[in-house]
XYZ file of C-alpha atoms in Angstrom:
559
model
C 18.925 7.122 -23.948
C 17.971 8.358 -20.424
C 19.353 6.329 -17.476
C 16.842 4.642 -15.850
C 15.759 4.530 -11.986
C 17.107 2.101 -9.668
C 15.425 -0.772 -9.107
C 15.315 -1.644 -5.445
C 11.927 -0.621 -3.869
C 10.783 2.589 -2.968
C 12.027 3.498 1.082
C 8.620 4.011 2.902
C 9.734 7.906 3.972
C 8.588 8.719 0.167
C 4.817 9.972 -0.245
C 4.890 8.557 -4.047
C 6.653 6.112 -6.351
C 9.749 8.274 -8.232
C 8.903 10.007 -11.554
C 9.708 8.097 -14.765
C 10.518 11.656 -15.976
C 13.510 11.861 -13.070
C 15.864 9.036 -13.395
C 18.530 8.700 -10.771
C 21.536 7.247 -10.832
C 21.467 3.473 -10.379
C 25.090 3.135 -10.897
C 25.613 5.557 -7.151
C 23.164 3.235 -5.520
C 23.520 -0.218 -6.718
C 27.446 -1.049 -6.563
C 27.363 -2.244 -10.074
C 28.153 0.839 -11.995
C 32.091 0.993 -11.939
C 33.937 1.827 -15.013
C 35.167 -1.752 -15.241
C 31.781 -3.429 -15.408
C 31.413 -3.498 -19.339
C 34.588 -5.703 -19.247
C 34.148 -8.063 -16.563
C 30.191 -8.312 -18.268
C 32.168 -9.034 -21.801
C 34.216 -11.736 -19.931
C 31.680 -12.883 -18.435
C 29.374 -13.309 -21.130
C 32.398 -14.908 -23.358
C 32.635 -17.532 -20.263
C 28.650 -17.721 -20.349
C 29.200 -18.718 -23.829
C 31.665 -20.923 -24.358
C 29.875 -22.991 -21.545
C 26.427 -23.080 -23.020
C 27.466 -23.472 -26.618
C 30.043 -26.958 -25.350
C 27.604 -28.458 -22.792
C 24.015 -27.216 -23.558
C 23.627 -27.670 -27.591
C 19.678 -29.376 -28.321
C 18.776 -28.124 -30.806
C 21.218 -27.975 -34.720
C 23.889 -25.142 -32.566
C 21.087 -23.853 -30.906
C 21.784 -24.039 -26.976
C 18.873 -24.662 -24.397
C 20.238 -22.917 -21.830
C 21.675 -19.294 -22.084
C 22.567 -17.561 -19.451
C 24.653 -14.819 -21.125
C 21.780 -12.935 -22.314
C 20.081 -12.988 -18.550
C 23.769 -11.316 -17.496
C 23.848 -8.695 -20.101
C 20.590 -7.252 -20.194
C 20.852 -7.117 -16.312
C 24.478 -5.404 -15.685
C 22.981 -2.846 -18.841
C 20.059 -1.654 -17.428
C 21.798 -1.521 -14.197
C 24.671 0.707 -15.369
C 23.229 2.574 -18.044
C 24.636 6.339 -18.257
C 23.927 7.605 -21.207
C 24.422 6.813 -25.234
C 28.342 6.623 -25.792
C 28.090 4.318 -22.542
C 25.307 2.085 -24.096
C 27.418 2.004 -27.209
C 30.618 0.793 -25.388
C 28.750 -1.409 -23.596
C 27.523 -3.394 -26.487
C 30.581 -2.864 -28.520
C 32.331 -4.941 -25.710
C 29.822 -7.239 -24.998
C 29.344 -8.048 -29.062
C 33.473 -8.130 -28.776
C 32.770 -11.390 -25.674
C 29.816 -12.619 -27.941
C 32.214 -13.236 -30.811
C 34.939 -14.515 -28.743
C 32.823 -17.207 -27.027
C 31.842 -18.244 -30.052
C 34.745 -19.010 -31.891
C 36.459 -20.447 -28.586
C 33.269 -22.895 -28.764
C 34.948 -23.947 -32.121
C 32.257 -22.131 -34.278
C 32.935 -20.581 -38.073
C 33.159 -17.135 -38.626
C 30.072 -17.283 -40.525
C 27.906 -18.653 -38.050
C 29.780 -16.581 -34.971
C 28.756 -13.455 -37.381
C 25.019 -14.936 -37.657
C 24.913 -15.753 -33.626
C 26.854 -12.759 -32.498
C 24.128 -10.191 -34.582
C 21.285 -12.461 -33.333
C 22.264 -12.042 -29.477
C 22.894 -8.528 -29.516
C 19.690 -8.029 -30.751
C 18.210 -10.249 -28.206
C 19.893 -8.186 -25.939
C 19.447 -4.862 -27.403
C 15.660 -5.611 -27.237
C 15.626 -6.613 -24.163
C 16.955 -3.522 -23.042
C 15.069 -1.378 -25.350
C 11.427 -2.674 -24.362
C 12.376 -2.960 -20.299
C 12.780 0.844 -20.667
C 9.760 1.312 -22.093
C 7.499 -1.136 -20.495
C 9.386 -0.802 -16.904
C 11.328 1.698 -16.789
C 11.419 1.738 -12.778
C 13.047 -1.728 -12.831
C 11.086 -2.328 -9.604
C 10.789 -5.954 -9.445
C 9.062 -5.230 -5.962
C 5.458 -5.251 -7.326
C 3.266 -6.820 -9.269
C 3.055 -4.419 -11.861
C 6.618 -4.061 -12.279
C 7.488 -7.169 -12.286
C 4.926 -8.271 -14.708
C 6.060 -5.131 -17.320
C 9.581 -6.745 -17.038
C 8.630 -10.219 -17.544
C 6.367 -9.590 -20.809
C 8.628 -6.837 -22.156
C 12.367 -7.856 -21.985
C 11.969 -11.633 -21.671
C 8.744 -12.964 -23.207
C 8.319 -10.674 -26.585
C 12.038 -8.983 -26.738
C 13.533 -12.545 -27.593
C 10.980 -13.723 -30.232
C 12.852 -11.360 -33.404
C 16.526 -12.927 -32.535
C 14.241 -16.227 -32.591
C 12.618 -16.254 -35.813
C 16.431 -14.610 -37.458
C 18.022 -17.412 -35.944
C 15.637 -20.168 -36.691
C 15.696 -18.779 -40.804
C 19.285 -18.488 -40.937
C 19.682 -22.217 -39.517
C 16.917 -23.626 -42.099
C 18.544 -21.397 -44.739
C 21.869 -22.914 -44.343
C 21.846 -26.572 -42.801
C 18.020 -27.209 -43.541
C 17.763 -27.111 -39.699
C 14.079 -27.398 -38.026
C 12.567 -23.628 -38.318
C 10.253 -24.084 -35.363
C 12.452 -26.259 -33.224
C 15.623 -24.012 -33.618
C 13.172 -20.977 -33.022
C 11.444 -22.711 -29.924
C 14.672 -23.676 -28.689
C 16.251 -20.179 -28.889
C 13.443 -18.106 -27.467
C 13.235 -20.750 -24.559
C 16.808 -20.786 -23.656
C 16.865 -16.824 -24.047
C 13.520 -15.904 -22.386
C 14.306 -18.063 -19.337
C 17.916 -16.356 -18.929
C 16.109 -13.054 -19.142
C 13.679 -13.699 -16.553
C 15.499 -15.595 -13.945
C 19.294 -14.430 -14.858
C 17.739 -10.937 -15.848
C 15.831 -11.069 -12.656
C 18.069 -12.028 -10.041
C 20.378 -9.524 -11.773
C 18.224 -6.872 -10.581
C 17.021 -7.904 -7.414
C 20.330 -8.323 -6.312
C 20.263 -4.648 -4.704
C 22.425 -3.248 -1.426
C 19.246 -2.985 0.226
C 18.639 -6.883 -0.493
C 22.176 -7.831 0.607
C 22.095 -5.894 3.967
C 19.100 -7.785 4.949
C 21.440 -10.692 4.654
C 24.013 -9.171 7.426
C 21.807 -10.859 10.712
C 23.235 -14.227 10.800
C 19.846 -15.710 11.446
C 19.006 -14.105 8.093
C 21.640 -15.212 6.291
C 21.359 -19.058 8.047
C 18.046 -19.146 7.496
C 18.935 -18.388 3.246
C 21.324 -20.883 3.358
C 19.394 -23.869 4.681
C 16.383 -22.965 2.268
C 18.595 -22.782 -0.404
C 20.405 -25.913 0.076
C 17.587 -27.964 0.886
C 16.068 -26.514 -2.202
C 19.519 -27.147 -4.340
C 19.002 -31.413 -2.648
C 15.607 -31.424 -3.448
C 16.355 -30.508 -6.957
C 19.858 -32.432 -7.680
C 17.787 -35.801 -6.545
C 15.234 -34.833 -8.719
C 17.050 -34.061 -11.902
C 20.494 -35.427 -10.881
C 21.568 -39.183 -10.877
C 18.705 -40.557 -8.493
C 16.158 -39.173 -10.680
C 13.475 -39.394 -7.123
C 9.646 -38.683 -7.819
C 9.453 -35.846 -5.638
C 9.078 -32.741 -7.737
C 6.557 -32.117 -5.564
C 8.273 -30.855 -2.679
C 9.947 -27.854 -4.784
C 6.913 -25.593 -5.507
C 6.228 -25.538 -1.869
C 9.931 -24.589 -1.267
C 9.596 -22.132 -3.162
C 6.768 -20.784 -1.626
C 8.662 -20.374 1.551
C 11.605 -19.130 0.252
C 8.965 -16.120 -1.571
C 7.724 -16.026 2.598
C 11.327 -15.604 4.155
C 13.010 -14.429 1.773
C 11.391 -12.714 -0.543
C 11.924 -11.246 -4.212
C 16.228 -12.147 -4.346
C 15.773 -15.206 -2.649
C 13.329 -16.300 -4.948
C 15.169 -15.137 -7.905
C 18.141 -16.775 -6.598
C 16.155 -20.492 -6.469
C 14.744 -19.761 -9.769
C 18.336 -20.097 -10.831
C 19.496 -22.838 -9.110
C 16.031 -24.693 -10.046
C 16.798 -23.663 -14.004
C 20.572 -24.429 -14.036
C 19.959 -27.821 -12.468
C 16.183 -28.913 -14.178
C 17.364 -27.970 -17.465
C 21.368 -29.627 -17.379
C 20.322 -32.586 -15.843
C 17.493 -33.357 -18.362
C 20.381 -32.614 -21.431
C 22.349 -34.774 -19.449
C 20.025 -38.204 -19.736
C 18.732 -37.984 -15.975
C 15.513 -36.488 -14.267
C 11.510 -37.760 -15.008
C 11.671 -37.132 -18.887
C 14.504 -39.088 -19.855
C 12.078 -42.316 -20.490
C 9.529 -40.242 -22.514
C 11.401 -38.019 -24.425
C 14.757 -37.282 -26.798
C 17.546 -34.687 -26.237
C 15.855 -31.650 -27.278
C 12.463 -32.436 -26.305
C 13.552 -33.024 -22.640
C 15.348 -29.900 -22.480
C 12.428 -28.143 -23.520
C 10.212 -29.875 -21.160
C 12.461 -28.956 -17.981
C 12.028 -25.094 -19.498
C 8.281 -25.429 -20.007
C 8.772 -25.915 -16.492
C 10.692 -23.531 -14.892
C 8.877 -20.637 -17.211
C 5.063 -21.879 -16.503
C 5.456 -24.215 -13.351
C 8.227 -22.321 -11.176
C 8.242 -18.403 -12.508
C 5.502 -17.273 -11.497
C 6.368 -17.434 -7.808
C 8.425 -14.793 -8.725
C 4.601 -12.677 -8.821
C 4.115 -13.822 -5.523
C 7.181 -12.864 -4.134
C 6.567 -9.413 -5.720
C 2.986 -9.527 -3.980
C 4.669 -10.167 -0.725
C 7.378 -6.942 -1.210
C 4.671 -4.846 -2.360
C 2.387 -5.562 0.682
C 5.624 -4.862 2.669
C 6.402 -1.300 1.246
C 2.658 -0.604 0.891
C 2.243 -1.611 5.410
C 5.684 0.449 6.381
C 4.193 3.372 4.883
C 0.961 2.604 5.967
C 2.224 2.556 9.686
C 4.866 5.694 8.880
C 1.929 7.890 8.304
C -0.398 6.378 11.092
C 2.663 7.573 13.043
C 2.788 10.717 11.064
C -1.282 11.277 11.944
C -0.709 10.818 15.481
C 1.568 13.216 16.318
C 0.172 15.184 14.148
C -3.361 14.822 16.358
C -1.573 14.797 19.560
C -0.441 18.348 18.632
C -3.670 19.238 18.091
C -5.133 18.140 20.751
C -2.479 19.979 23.038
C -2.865 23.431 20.926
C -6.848 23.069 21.282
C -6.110 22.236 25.541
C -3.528 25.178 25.447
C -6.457 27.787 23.612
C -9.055 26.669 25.360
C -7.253 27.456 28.865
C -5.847 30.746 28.068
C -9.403 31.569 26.735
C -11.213 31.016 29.970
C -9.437 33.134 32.630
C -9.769 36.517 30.368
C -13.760 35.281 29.378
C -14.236 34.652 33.014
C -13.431 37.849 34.196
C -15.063 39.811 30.654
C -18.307 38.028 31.982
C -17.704 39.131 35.669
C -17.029 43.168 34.560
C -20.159 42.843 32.165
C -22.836 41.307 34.854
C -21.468 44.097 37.227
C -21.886 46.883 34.149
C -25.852 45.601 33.612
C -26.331 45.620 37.543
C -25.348 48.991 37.677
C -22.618 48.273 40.191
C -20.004 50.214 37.965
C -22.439 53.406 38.134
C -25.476 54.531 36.694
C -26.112 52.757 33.342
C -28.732 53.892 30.234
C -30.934 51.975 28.705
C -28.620 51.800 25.669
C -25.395 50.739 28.013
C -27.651 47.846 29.945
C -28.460 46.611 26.068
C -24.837 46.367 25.033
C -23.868 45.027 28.363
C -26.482 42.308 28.093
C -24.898 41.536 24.574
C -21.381 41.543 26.109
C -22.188 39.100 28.519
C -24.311 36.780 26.202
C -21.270 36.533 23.627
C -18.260 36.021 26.588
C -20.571 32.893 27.522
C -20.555 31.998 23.926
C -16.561 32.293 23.488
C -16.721 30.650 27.422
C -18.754 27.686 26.376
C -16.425 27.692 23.075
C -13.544 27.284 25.446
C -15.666 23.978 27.364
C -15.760 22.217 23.846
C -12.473 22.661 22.759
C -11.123 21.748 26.061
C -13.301 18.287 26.331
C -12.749 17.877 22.484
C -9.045 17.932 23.150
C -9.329 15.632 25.969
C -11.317 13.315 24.517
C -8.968 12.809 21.612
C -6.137 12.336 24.040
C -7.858 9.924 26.216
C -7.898 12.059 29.038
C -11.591 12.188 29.046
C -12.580 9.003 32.029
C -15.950 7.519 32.052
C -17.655 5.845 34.547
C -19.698 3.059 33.221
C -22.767 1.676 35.599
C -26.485 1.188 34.747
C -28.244 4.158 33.892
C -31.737 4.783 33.782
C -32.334 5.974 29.901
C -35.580 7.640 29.924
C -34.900 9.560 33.515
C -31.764 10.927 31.421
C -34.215 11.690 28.607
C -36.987 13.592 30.654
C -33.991 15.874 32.466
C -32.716 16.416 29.114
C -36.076 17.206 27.634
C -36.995 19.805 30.924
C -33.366 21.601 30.423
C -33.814 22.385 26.861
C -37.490 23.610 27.155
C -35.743 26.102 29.448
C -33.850 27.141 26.606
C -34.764 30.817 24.475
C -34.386 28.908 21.258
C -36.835 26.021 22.531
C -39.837 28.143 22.845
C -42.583 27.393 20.678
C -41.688 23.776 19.804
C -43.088 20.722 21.902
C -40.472 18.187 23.221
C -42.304 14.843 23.813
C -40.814 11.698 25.260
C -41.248 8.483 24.671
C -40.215 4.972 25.995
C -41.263 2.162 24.628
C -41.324 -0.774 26.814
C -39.494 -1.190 30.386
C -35.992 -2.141 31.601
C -34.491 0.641 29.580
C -31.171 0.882 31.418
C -27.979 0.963 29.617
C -24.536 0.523 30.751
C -23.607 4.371 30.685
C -21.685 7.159 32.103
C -25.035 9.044 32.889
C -23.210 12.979 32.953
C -21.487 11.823 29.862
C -24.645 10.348 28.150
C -26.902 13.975 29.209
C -23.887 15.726 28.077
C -24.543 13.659 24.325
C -28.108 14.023 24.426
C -28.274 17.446 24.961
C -26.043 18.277 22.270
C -28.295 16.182 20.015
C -31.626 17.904 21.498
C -30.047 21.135 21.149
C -28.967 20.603 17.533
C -32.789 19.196 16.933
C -34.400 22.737 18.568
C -31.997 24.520 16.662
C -31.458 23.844 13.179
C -35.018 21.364 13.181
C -37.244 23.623 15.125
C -39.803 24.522 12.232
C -41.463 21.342 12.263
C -42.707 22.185 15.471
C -42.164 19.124 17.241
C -38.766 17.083 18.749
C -39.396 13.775 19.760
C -36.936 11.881 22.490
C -37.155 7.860 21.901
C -35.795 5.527 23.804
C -36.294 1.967 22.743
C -34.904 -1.959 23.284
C -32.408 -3.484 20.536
C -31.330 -6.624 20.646
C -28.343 -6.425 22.590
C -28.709 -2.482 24.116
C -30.882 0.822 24.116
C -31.516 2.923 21.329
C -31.792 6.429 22.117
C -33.432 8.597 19.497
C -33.919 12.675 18.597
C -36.533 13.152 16.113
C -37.012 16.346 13.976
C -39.006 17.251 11.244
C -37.017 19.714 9.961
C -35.359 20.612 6.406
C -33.024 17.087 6.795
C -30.207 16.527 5.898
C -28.912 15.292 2.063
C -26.475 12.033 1.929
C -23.360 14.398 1.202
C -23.991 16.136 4.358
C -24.761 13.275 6.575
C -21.208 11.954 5.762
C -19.753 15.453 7.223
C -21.665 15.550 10.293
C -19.237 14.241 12.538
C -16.236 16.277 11.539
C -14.761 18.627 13.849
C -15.445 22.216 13.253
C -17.937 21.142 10.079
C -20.766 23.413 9.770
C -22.058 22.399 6.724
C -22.266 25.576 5.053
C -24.351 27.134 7.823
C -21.743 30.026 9.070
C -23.502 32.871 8.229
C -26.370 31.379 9.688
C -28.552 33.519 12.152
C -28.073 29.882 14.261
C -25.730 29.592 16.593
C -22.811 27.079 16.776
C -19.214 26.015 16.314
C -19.589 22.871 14.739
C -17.247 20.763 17.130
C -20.712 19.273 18.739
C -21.483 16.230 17.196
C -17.944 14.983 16.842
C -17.307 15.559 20.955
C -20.773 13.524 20.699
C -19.585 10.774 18.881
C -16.082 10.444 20.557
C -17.911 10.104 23.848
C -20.361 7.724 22.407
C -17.876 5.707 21.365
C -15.626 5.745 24.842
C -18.958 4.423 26.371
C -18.782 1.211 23.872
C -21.806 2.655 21.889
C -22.092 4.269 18.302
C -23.911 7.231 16.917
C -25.428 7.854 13.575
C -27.893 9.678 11.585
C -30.801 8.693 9.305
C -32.342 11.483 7.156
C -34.401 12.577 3.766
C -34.016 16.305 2.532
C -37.337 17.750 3.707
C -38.408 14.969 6.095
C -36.602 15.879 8.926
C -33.743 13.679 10.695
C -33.344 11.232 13.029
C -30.189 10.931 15.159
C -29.463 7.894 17.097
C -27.117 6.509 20.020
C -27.121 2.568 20.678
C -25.447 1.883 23.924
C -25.198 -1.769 25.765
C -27.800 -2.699 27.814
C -26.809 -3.025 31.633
């Protein structure tokens, strides 16, 4: 068999949960896996045994609580390292099976019958945790559910129904109580023996090293160990109420071992004081029927805070790495930002002096120029500005992201900052042949605005409209009152825009397919648009149909 992964969580510096198909080796990282731990497990378990079979018989020599199993299947799957290890292991442990058994004063016969039955129990246990979760990460709800429903709810229920034959074939013994009593006592010793067995990592014990940590455990704890001892213990006090929300804060503070870790104390004390003739169903019930009562409620009342706990981790692991890669995606767009700053000024010194050598080539200052010469020099000049007004965008585009870029907020007139928009693009090459018209409907229309940061946005957007919307003919500047602002609008009736594309508009250096395009552009427009939008408390959007033109927008607060 492969070795399986450790089970502590996942460290927030991985991308992605660990392959099944790459095990690692739980015995380097857990502290468990020294050559001597199949014997102290074997002595353990023989301890475990003698114990449960002298104090915790219900049910013919069927004991109602088991916490051998819980031991063994843990320290296993913790340890695992291969097939002659796994078949040590349960040589020993059927070796401290056997011995507990016939130190508990049972015949060979039946210490044959219960030591096959348990290592089965065990072996099962083991077998379907592999399968079902192989991780062992009790840290999530999905891991912690696999284990649960594997190794302790159906891996017992085989040893069960052997057990509970083998009983009614040779004493006459109950078949459904002696089963019902077995998988009870072995199911809740895999889940909350099992499970603390596992959670008990070297992450989970470090956390313990503050001593407010480890105060703060011990107090819970305790109270929770009162709470429980005057519950089931001699006082027999109606206030079982008072443990579920203890263990609700002990799943808060302290998590997936401390919860495990109550679950134990809760089981050991809930389950021997009801065999023992105290706690609320001494009155009500017999021996056996008591004891299964005080499991009924640990398994269905108490173990599935265990889930919750789980929740809790997995929300934990899942925030760390959400904040590692926010931290990640920050530096990562702070480098950005100073490589786009760093371009764009090393871009605009040579430009700026290309553009100064090319207006003095077409002015004929450099000597007499042909026809051909003033052509190429007029297309010189014409793509420096280009690469020079390149340079602007990257530059406020990096500032902007920085939050370098200021604005000055104060009430600006909207449709004055329309109608100078709407007179600067008509200047414009590309603008000739399509009407701009303005309109305002209704007065006040003054936002609360950085107005050279607002013409800078609506020019872009004009721009755009003229450019890529031109062949309706028309571009239409709105400016109208919302609720709580101004609504600017540019209108075109243009080709539009499809759903796909209007969710990549406002991505830097997005085209949308229009490269080779006779249109000129860069692409880093509309998202310097929207950041400076947004730095003036408004927001930007676009509303379009695929041959009906597009409308974008800017809302801004009213002054």
């Amino acid at each position: 068999m492969s070795r399986v992964l450790d089970p502590q969580p996942v460290p927030v510096v991985e991308t992605a949960t660990r392959s099944r198909a790459a095990p690692v080796d739980a015995a380097a990282t857990s502290g468990i896996g020294q050559p001597l731990a199949p014997i102290f497990t074997a002595m353990a378990v023989m301890v475990l045994t003698i114990i449960a079979l002298t104090f915790a018989r219900t049910a013919d020599m069927v004991a109602a609580l088991w916490g051998a199993g819980g031991l063994a299947v843990a320290v296993w799957l913790r340890t695992s390292r291969g097939p002659l290890y796994d078949a040590c292991f349960g040589g020993l442990l059927a070796c401290g099976l056997a011995a507990g058994n016939l130190l508990a004063g049972n015949s060979t016969k039946t210490t044959l019958m219960f030591t096959v039955a348990n290592m089965m129990d065990i072996y099962c246990a083991v077998l379907m945790a592999r399968r079902f979760a192989p991780t062992l990460n009790l840290a999530s709800v999905e891991g912690a559910s696999r284990f649960l429903v594997s190794a302790a709810v159906l891996a017992p229920l085989p040893a069960a129904a052997l057990v509970g034959g083998m009983l009614w074939w040779i004493n006459g013994a109950d078949f459904l109580e002696t089963a019902q009593t077995w998988w009870f006592g072995h199911a809740l010793s895999i889940a909350v023996v099992g499970s603390f067995g596992l959670a008990l990592t070297k992450r989970e014990v470090l956390r313990l090293r503050s001593p407010a940590r480890a105060t703060e455990a011990v107090v819970l704890l305790g109270l929770l160990t009162v709470v429980n001892m005057l519950i089931f213990g001699m006082q027999s006090l109606p206030i079982s109420f008072v443990t579920l929300p203890l263990l609700l804060l002990i799943a808060v503070r302290l998590r997936l071992l401390g919860v495990t870790a109550a679950l134990l104390i809760i089981s050991v004390l809930a389950i021997g004081g009801s065999m023992l003739g105290h706690g609320p169903y001494v009155s009500a019930f017999n021996g056996a029927d008591r004891a299964m009562m005080a499991q009924l409620l640990v398994l269905f009342g108490y173990l599935p805070i265990l889930l919750v706990a789980a929740l809790l981790e997995e929300r934990d692991r899942l925030s760390d790495r959400a904040k590692a890669g926010q931290v990640r995606a920050e530096r990562a767009s702070e480098a950005k930002s100073r490589l786009l700053a760093n371009v764009a000024h090393e871009i605009k010194s040579p430009v700026g002096g290309i553009i100064g050598i090319g207006e003095l080539w077409r002015a004929g200052q450099l000597g007499p120029v042909t026809p051909t010469q003033g052509e190429m020099a007029e297309m010189l000049v014409k793509t420096a500005r280009q690469v020079e007004a390149l340079s602007h965008d990257l530059l406020d585009v990096a500032r902007a992201e920085s939050g370098a870029v200021k604005v000055e907020l104060r009430p600006t007139d909207v449709p004055g900052v329309l109608d100078d928009v709407r007179r600067a693009t008509a200047l414009r090459p590309e603008a000739q042949g399509i009407r701009i018209d303005l309109v305002s409907e209704g007065d006040g229309l003054v936002a609360l605005a950085d107005s050279q940061r607002l013409v800078q946005v609506i020019g872009n957007l004009t721009s755009n409209a003229v450019k890529y919307g031109g062949s309706g003919g028309v571009v239409i500047l709105r400016a109208s009152r919302i609720h709580d602002g101004v609504r600017i609008e540019v209108i075109d009736h243009g080709p539009g825009l499809t759903a796909e594309k209007q969710t990549q508009l406002f991505e830097p250096f997005n085209r949308l397919g229009l490269e080779r395009s006779t249109v000129e552009g860069h692409g880093i427009g509309l998202a310097l648009a929207k950041r400076l939008v947004e730095l003036q408390g408004g927001s930007i959007g676009v509303t379009s149909t695929p041959g009906e033109g597009a409308c974008f927008w800017v809302e801004l607060p009213a002054a």
